[in-house]
Amino acid sequence: MMRRLLGAASAVVLAVAGGAAFAAPAAHAAGTAGYCPDANGVTVVVDFNDLGGGVVVRCAPGDQATGLSALKNAGFTIAGTTRWGEGFVCRIEGRPTVATEPCRDTPPASAYWSYWHASNGGSWTYSDKGVQNRRPPAGSFEGWSFSTNRTQATAPRPDTAPTRPAAPAPPQQPPPANGGGAPPAQAPPGAAQPGVPAPPGAPGAPGVSGAPPASGDATPSGVATPSVGTGASGGAGAAPFGSPSAEAPVTDVATTPTGSSGMPVGTLAGLGLLLAFAVAAGVTVWRRRSAGPPADPFADPGED
């Protein structure tokens, strides 16, 4: 009996744990904001200008099998058509809205997402292949621009140059301790130093008469003092270290899902308590059954 109770309690705990594990699947990261830093990825540019928005630039890291995978792996949410599925990209990040375009069939030529591609540092080219039939090279650019009331020849190119920004310049070396200026002037040999008495016999020493110093000779009061330089290598006018290079302003509306792939601590604690209560209840039932029926208080002690 005890084994049956423990088996049932274990089954309940396993069922709850399994349900909790399936209820919270692991979240997958989707791209990064901004341009790909190098050729290990595909930069995706989406232009919402004709829909009243701006330009979003994101990076799909690694090799991309198709233009569709690059768009999705960069972190953009899309919707295809009811008839053709994702073979036609009808909606990106919820634009155009369902009220404007139901996406049941191929979008009209007067309002659709035009598909472009370019090499790094090249120019945008209208794609002659479908989104599932083109494999973007590593380090290249994929572009999407919504076209309203235009033809293929006049469809707007993505409003961002397909060029990765240059890497930031390395930090500058700190200026010298004296500010980069000229070294302090030295007094001529034999001249008295400030605060130091002249040795006996030297010009200007007490009790010794000597010729006055020639014009231009340094005197104790004319010793040059160190000055802070403002040269190109340092000083007050030096530029700040590590000034970043200018990049095209972009906005990021595609969010990366966050979450934890493990089971929450509260769930684990609840499962532990459930198992403990089940074992305690089983032990109590087993003890009562083992002790036998309770004695009758009204029975005669002498009766057999």
PDB file of N, CA and C in Angstrom, residues 30-90:
ATOM      1  N   ALA A  30      17.148  37.101 -31.448  1.00  0.00           N
ATOM      2  CA  ALA A  30      16.893  37.427 -32.860  1.00  0.00           C
ATOM      3  C   ALA A  30      17.682  38.657 -33.245  1.00  0.00           C
ATOM      4  N   GLY A  31      18.873  38.446 -33.785  1.00  0.00           N
ATOM      5  CA  GLY A  31      19.647  39.538 -34.334  1.00  0.00           C
ATOM      6  C   GLY A  31      20.114  40.554 -33.304  1.00  0.00           C
ATOM      7  N   THR A  32      20.775  41.572 -33.836  1.00  0.00           N
ATOM      8  CA  THR A  32      21.265  42.669 -33.005  1.00  0.00           C
ATOM      9  C   THR A  32      20.948  43.985 -33.694  1.00  0.00           C
ATOM     10  N   ALA A  33      20.833  45.029 -32.903  1.00  0.00           N
ATOM     11  CA  ALA A  33      20.524  46.345 -33.456  1.00  0.00           C
ATOM     12  C   ALA A  33      21.751  46.938 -34.135  1.00  0.00           C
ATOM     13  N   GLY A  34      21.513  47.642 -35.240  1.00  0.00           N
ATOM     14  CA  GLY A  34      22.592  48.320 -35.940  1.00  0.00           C
ATOM     15  C   GLY A  34      23.228  47.464 -37.023  1.00  0.00           C
ATOM     16  N   TYR A  35      24.292  47.999 -37.610  1.00  0.00           N
ATOM     17  CA  TYR A  35      24.999  47.311 -38.685  1.00  0.00           C
ATOM     18  C   TYR A  35      25.784  46.120 -38.142  1.00  0.00           C
ATOM     19  N   CYS A  36      25.983  45.104 -38.992  1.00  0.00           N
ATOM     20  CA  CYS A  36      26.897  44.028 -38.628  1.00  0.00           C
ATOM     21  C   CYS A  36      28.305  44.615 -38.534  1.00  0.00           C
ATOM     22  N   PRO A  37      29.063  44.310 -37.486  1.00  0.00           N
ATOM     23  CA  PRO A  37      30.383  44.924 -37.332  1.00  0.00           C
ATOM     24  C   PRO A  37      31.407  44.447 -38.349  1.00  0.00           C
ATOM     25  N   ASP A  38      31.185  43.264 -38.945  1.00  0.00           N
ATOM     26  CA  ASP A  38      32.126  42.739 -39.925  1.00  0.00           C
ATOM     27  C   ASP A  38      31.362  41.906 -40.943  1.00  0.00           C
ATOM     28  N   ALA A  39      32.102  41.123 -41.721  1.00  0.00           N
ATOM     29  CA  ALA A  39      31.477  40.339 -42.783  1.00  0.00           C
ATOM     30  C   ALA A  39      30.820  39.069 -42.268  1.00  0.00           C
ATOM     31  N   ASN A  40      30.834  38.825 -40.981  1.00  0.00           N
ATOM     32  CA  ASN A  40      30.203  37.636 -40.417  1.00  0.00           C
ATOM     33  C   ASN A  40      28.742  37.928 -40.105  1.00  0.00           C
ATOM     34  N   GLY A  41      27.956  38.119 -41.138  1.00  0.00           N
ATOM     35  CA  GLY A  41      26.538  38.400 -40.963  1.00  0.00           C
ATOM     36  C   GLY A  41      25.999  39.171 -42.158  1.00  0.00           C
ATOM     37  N   VAL A  42      24.693  39.393 -42.139  1.00  0.00           N
ATOM     38  CA  VAL A  42      24.014  40.150 -43.202  1.00  0.00           C
ATOM     39  C   VAL A  42      23.267  41.310 -42.550  1.00  0.00           C
ATOM     40  N   THR A  43      23.542  42.522 -42.995  1.00  0.00           N
ATOM     41  CA  THR A  43      22.868  43.708 -42.479  1.00  0.00           C
ATOM     42  C   THR A  43      21.548  43.903 -43.232  1.00  0.00           C
ATOM     43  N   VAL A  44      20.459  44.059 -42.475  1.00  0.00           N
ATOM     44  CA  VAL A  44      19.120  44.205 -43.059  1.00  0.00           C
ATOM     45  C   VAL A  44      18.614  45.615 -42.769  1.00  0.00           C
ATOM     46  N   VAL A  45      18.218  46.318 -43.828  1.00  0.00           N
ATOM     47  CA  VAL A  45      17.709  47.684 -43.715  1.00  0.00           C
ATOM     48  C   VAL A  45      16.245  47.686 -44.136  1.00  0.00           C
ATOM     49  N   VAL A  46      15.366  48.199 -43.266  1.00  0.00           N
ATOM     50  CA  VAL A  46      13.934  48.287 -43.565  1.00  0.00           C
ATOM     51  C   VAL A  46      13.531  49.754 -43.502  1.00  0.00           C
ATOM     52  N   ASP A  47      12.981  50.254 -44.614  1.00  0.00           N
ATOM     53  CA  ASP A  47      12.621  51.661 -44.758  1.00  0.00           C
ATOM     54  C   ASP A  47      11.099  51.807 -44.670  1.00  0.00           C
ATOM     55  N   PHE A  48      10.633  52.490 -43.596  1.00  0.00           N
ATOM     56  CA  PHE A  48       9.202  52.712 -43.376  1.00  0.00           C
ATOM     57  C   PHE A  48       8.771  54.114 -43.807  1.00  0.00           C
ATOM     58  N   ASN A  49       9.567  54.823 -44.587  1.00  0.00           N
ATOM     59  CA  ASN A  49       9.283  56.222 -44.902  1.00  0.00           C
ATOM     60  C   ASN A  49       7.920  56.406 -45.558  1.00  0.00           C
ATOM     61  N   ASP A  50       7.555  55.558 -46.501  1.00  0.00           N
ATOM     62  CA  ASP A  50       6.262  55.704 -47.173  1.00  0.00           C
ATOM     63  C   ASP A  50       5.087  55.327 -46.270  1.00  0.00           C
ATOM     64  N   LEU A  51       5.392  54.780 -45.094  1.00  0.00           N
ATOM     65  CA  LEU A  51       4.341  54.437 -44.131  1.00  0.00           C
ATOM     66  C   LEU A  51       4.365  55.386 -42.935  1.00  0.00           C
ATOM     67  N   GLY A  52       5.103  56.460 -43.059  1.00  0.00           N
ATOM     68  CA  GLY A  52       5.157  57.445 -41.983  1.00  0.00           C
ATOM     69  C   GLY A  52       6.162  57.136 -40.905  1.00  0.00           C
ATOM     70  N   GLY A  53       7.069  56.186 -41.156  1.00  0.00           N
ATOM     71  CA  GLY A  53       8.068  55.843 -40.151  1.00  0.00           C
ATOM     72  C   GLY A  53       9.460  56.238 -40.577  1.00  0.00           C
ATOM     73  N   GLY A  54      10.446  55.592 -39.996  1.00  0.00           N
ATOM     74  CA  GLY A  54      11.842  55.885 -40.305  1.00  0.00           C
ATOM     75  C   GLY A  54      12.523  54.670 -40.904  1.00  0.00           C
ATOM     76  N   VAL A  55      13.824  54.563 -40.642  1.00  0.00           N
ATOM     77  CA  VAL A  55      14.639  53.469 -41.161  1.00  0.00           C
ATOM     78  C   VAL A  55      15.165  52.648 -39.989  1.00  0.00           C
ATOM     79  N   VAL A  56      15.068  51.346 -40.096  1.00  0.00           N
ATOM     80  CA  VAL A  56      15.549  50.438 -39.057  1.00  0.00           C
ATOM     81  C   VAL A  56      16.659  49.583 -39.654  1.00  0.00           C
ATOM     82  N   VAL A  57      17.781  49.516 -38.953  1.00  0.00           N
ATOM     83  CA  VAL A  57      18.921  48.719 -39.394  1.00  0.00           C
ATOM     84  C   VAL A  57      19.223  47.685 -38.316  1.00  0.00           C
ATOM     85  N   ARG A  58      19.275  46.401 -38.729  1.00  0.00           N
ATOM     86  CA  ARG A  58      19.587  45.324 -37.802  1.00  0.00           C
ATOM     87  C   ARG A  58      20.509  44.323 -38.479  1.00  0.00           C
ATOM     88  N   CYS A  59      21.146  43.494 -37.682  1.00  0.00           N
ATOM     89  CA  CYS A  59      22.123  42.532 -38.186  1.00  0.00           C
ATOM     90  C   CYS A  59      21.635  41.118 -37.948  1.00  0.00           C
ATOM     91  N   ALA A  60      21.679  40.294 -39.003  1.00  0.00           N
ATOM     92  CA  ALA A  60      21.430  38.860 -38.892  1.00  0.00           C
ATOM     93  C   ALA A  60      22.786  38.173 -38.850  1.00  0.00           C
ATOM     94  N   PRO A  61      23.242  37.717 -37.688  1.00  0.00           N
ATOM     95  CA  PRO A  61      24.604  37.179 -37.593  1.00  0.00           C
ATOM     96  C   PRO A  61      24.747  35.838 -38.299  1.00  0.00           C
ATOM     97  N   GLY A  62      25.941  35.596 -38.836  1.00  0.00           N
ATOM     98  CA  GLY A  62      26.228  34.316 -39.465  1.00  0.00           C
ATOM     99  C   GLY A  62      25.701  34.229 -40.891  1.00  0.00           C
ATOM    100  N   ASP A  63      25.870  33.039 -41.476  1.00  0.00           N
ATOM    101  CA  ASP A  63      25.392  32.798 -42.838  1.00  0.00           C
ATOM    102  C   ASP A  63      23.870  32.727 -42.850  1.00  0.00           C
ATOM    103  N   GLN A  64      23.265  33.213 -43.937  1.00  0.00           N
ATOM    104  CA  GLN A  64      21.813  33.221 -44.089  1.00  0.00           C
ATOM    105  C   GLN A  64      21.447  32.468 -45.368  1.00  0.00           C
ATOM    106  N   ALA A  65      20.536  31.504 -45.230  1.00  0.00           N
ATOM    107  CA  ALA A  65      20.191  30.649 -46.366  1.00  0.00           C
ATOM    108  C   ALA A  65      19.397  31.392 -47.424  1.00  0.00           C
ATOM    109  N   THR A  66      18.499  32.293 -47.012  1.00  0.00           N
ATOM    110  CA  THR A  66      17.663  33.032 -47.948  1.00  0.00           C
ATOM    111  C   THR A  66      17.481  34.462 -47.457  1.00  0.00           C
ATOM    112  N   GLY A  67      16.921  35.293 -48.327  1.00  0.00           N
ATOM    113  CA  GLY A  67      16.593  36.650 -47.906  1.00  0.00           C
ATOM    114  C   GLY A  67      15.534  36.657 -46.822  1.00  0.00           C
ATOM    115  N   LEU A  68      14.623  35.669 -46.871  1.00  0.00           N
ATOM    116  CA  LEU A  68      13.591  35.579 -45.835  1.00  0.00           C
ATOM    117  C   LEU A  68      14.207  35.264 -44.478  1.00  0.00           C
ATOM    118  N   SER A  69      15.146  34.313 -44.434  1.00  0.00           N
ATOM    119  CA  SER A  69      15.784  33.976 -43.163  1.00  0.00           C
ATOM    120  C   SER A  69      16.597  35.152 -42.624  1.00  0.00           C
ATOM    121  N   ALA A  70      17.243  35.924 -43.511  1.00  0.00           N
ATOM    122  CA  ALA A  70      17.988  37.097 -43.048  1.00  0.00           C
ATOM    123  C   ALA A  70      17.053  38.118 -42.421  1.00  0.00           C
ATOM    124  N   LEU A  71      15.896  38.330 -43.043  1.00  0.00           N
ATOM    125  CA  LEU A  71      14.930  39.295 -42.517  1.00  0.00           C
ATOM    126  C   LEU A  71      14.428  38.869 -41.146  1.00  0.00           C
ATOM    127  N   LYS A  72      14.105  37.593 -40.995  1.00  0.00           N
ATOM    128  CA  LYS A  72      13.575  37.109 -39.727  1.00  0.00           C
ATOM    129  C   LYS A  72      14.658  36.976 -38.667  1.00  0.00           C
ATOM    130  N   ASN A  73      15.847  36.507 -39.058  1.00  0.00           N
ATOM    131  CA  ASN A  73      16.929  36.340 -38.085  1.00  0.00           C
ATOM    132  C   ASN A  73      17.515  37.668 -37.631  1.00  0.00           C
ATOM    133  N   ALA A  74      17.259  38.734 -38.371  1.00  0.00           N
ATOM    134  CA  ALA A  74      17.678  40.061 -37.913  1.00  0.00           C
ATOM    135  C   ALA A  74      16.771  40.574 -36.800  1.00  0.00           C
ATOM    136  N   GLY A  75      15.604  39.946 -36.627  1.00  0.00           N
ATOM    137  CA  GLY A  75      14.706  40.328 -35.540  1.00  0.00           C
ATOM    138  C   GLY A  75      13.426  40.983 -35.982  1.00  0.00           C
ATOM    139  N   PHE A  76      13.124  40.983 -37.266  1.00  0.00           N
ATOM    140  CA  PHE A  76      11.888  41.592 -37.760  1.00  0.00           C
ATOM    141  C   PHE A  76      10.770  40.546 -37.788  1.00  0.00           C
ATOM    142  N   THR A  77       9.576  40.958 -37.373  1.00  0.00           N
ATOM    143  CA  THR A  77       8.397  40.101 -37.474  1.00  0.00           C
ATOM    144  C   THR A  77       7.708  40.396 -38.796  1.00  0.00           C
ATOM    145  N   ILE A  78       7.317  39.327 -39.495  1.00  0.00           N
ATOM    146  CA  ILE A  78       6.727  39.508 -40.815  1.00  0.00           C
ATOM    147  C   ILE A  78       5.425  38.732 -40.907  1.00  0.00           C
ATOM    148  N   ALA A  79       4.673  38.994 -41.959  1.00  0.00           N
ATOM    149  CA  ALA A  79       3.460  38.245 -42.284  1.00  0.00           C
ATOM    150  C   ALA A  79       3.426  38.056 -43.790  1.00  0.00           C
ATOM    151  N   GLY A  80       3.162  36.824 -44.210  1.00  0.00           N
ATOM    152  CA  GLY A  80       3.009  36.544 -45.626  1.00  0.00           C
ATOM    153  C   GLY A  80       1.556  36.714 -46.040  1.00  0.00           C
ATOM    154  N   THR A  81       1.184  36.071 -47.132  1.00  0.00           N
ATOM    155  CA  THR A  81      -0.190  36.138 -47.614  1.00  0.00           C
ATOM    156  C   THR A  81      -0.901  34.821 -47.340  1.00  0.00           C
ATOM    157  N   THR A  82      -2.224  34.891 -47.289  1.00  0.00           N
ATOM    158  CA  THR A  82      -3.000  33.671 -47.058  1.00  0.00           C
ATOM    159  C   THR A  82      -2.813  32.682 -48.196  1.00  0.00           C
ATOM    160  N   ARG A  83      -2.705  33.165 -49.402  1.00  0.00           N
ATOM    161  CA  ARG A  83      -2.605  32.281 -50.566  1.00  0.00           C
ATOM    162  C   ARG A  83      -1.190  31.741 -50.782  1.00  0.00           C
ATOM    163  N   TRP A  84      -0.167  32.586 -50.627  1.00  0.00           N
ATOM    164  CA  TRP A  84       1.194  32.195 -50.963  1.00  0.00           C
ATOM    165  C   TRP A  84       2.100  32.032 -49.755  1.00  0.00           C
ATOM    166  N   GLY A  85       1.596  32.229 -48.574  1.00  0.00           N
ATOM    167  CA  GLY A  85       2.433  32.100 -47.385  1.00  0.00           C
ATOM    168  C   GLY A  85       3.506  33.170 -47.332  1.00  0.00           C
ATOM    169  N   GLU A  86       4.692  32.785 -46.873  1.00  0.00           N
ATOM    170  CA  GLU A  86       5.792  33.744 -46.740  1.00  0.00           C
ATOM    171  C   GLU A  86       6.574  33.911 -48.035  1.00  0.00           C
ATOM    172  N   GLY A  87       6.064  33.343 -49.140  1.00  0.00           N
ATOM    173  CA  GLY A  87       6.693  33.597 -50.431  1.00  0.00           C
ATOM    174  C   GLY A  87       6.563  35.043 -50.852  1.00  0.00           C
ATOM    175  N   PHE A  88       5.542  35.733 -50.325  1.00  0.00           N
ATOM    176  CA  PHE A  88       5.368  37.180 -50.521  1.00  0.00           C
ATOM    177  C   PHE A  88       5.330  37.836 -49.146  1.00  0.00           C
ATOM    178  N   VAL A  89       6.289  38.716 -48.891  1.00  0.00           N
ATOM    179  CA  VAL A  89       6.300  39.447 -47.622  1.00  0.00           C
ATOM    180  C   VAL A  89       5.279  40.569 -47.732  1.00  0.00           C
ATOM    181  N   CYS A  90       4.195  40.433 -46.987  1.00  0.00           N
ATOM    182  CA  CYS A  90       3.103  41.400 -47.076  1.00  0.00           C
ATOM    183  C   CYS A  90       3.168  42.441 -45.964  1.00  0.00           C
TER     184      CYS A  90
END
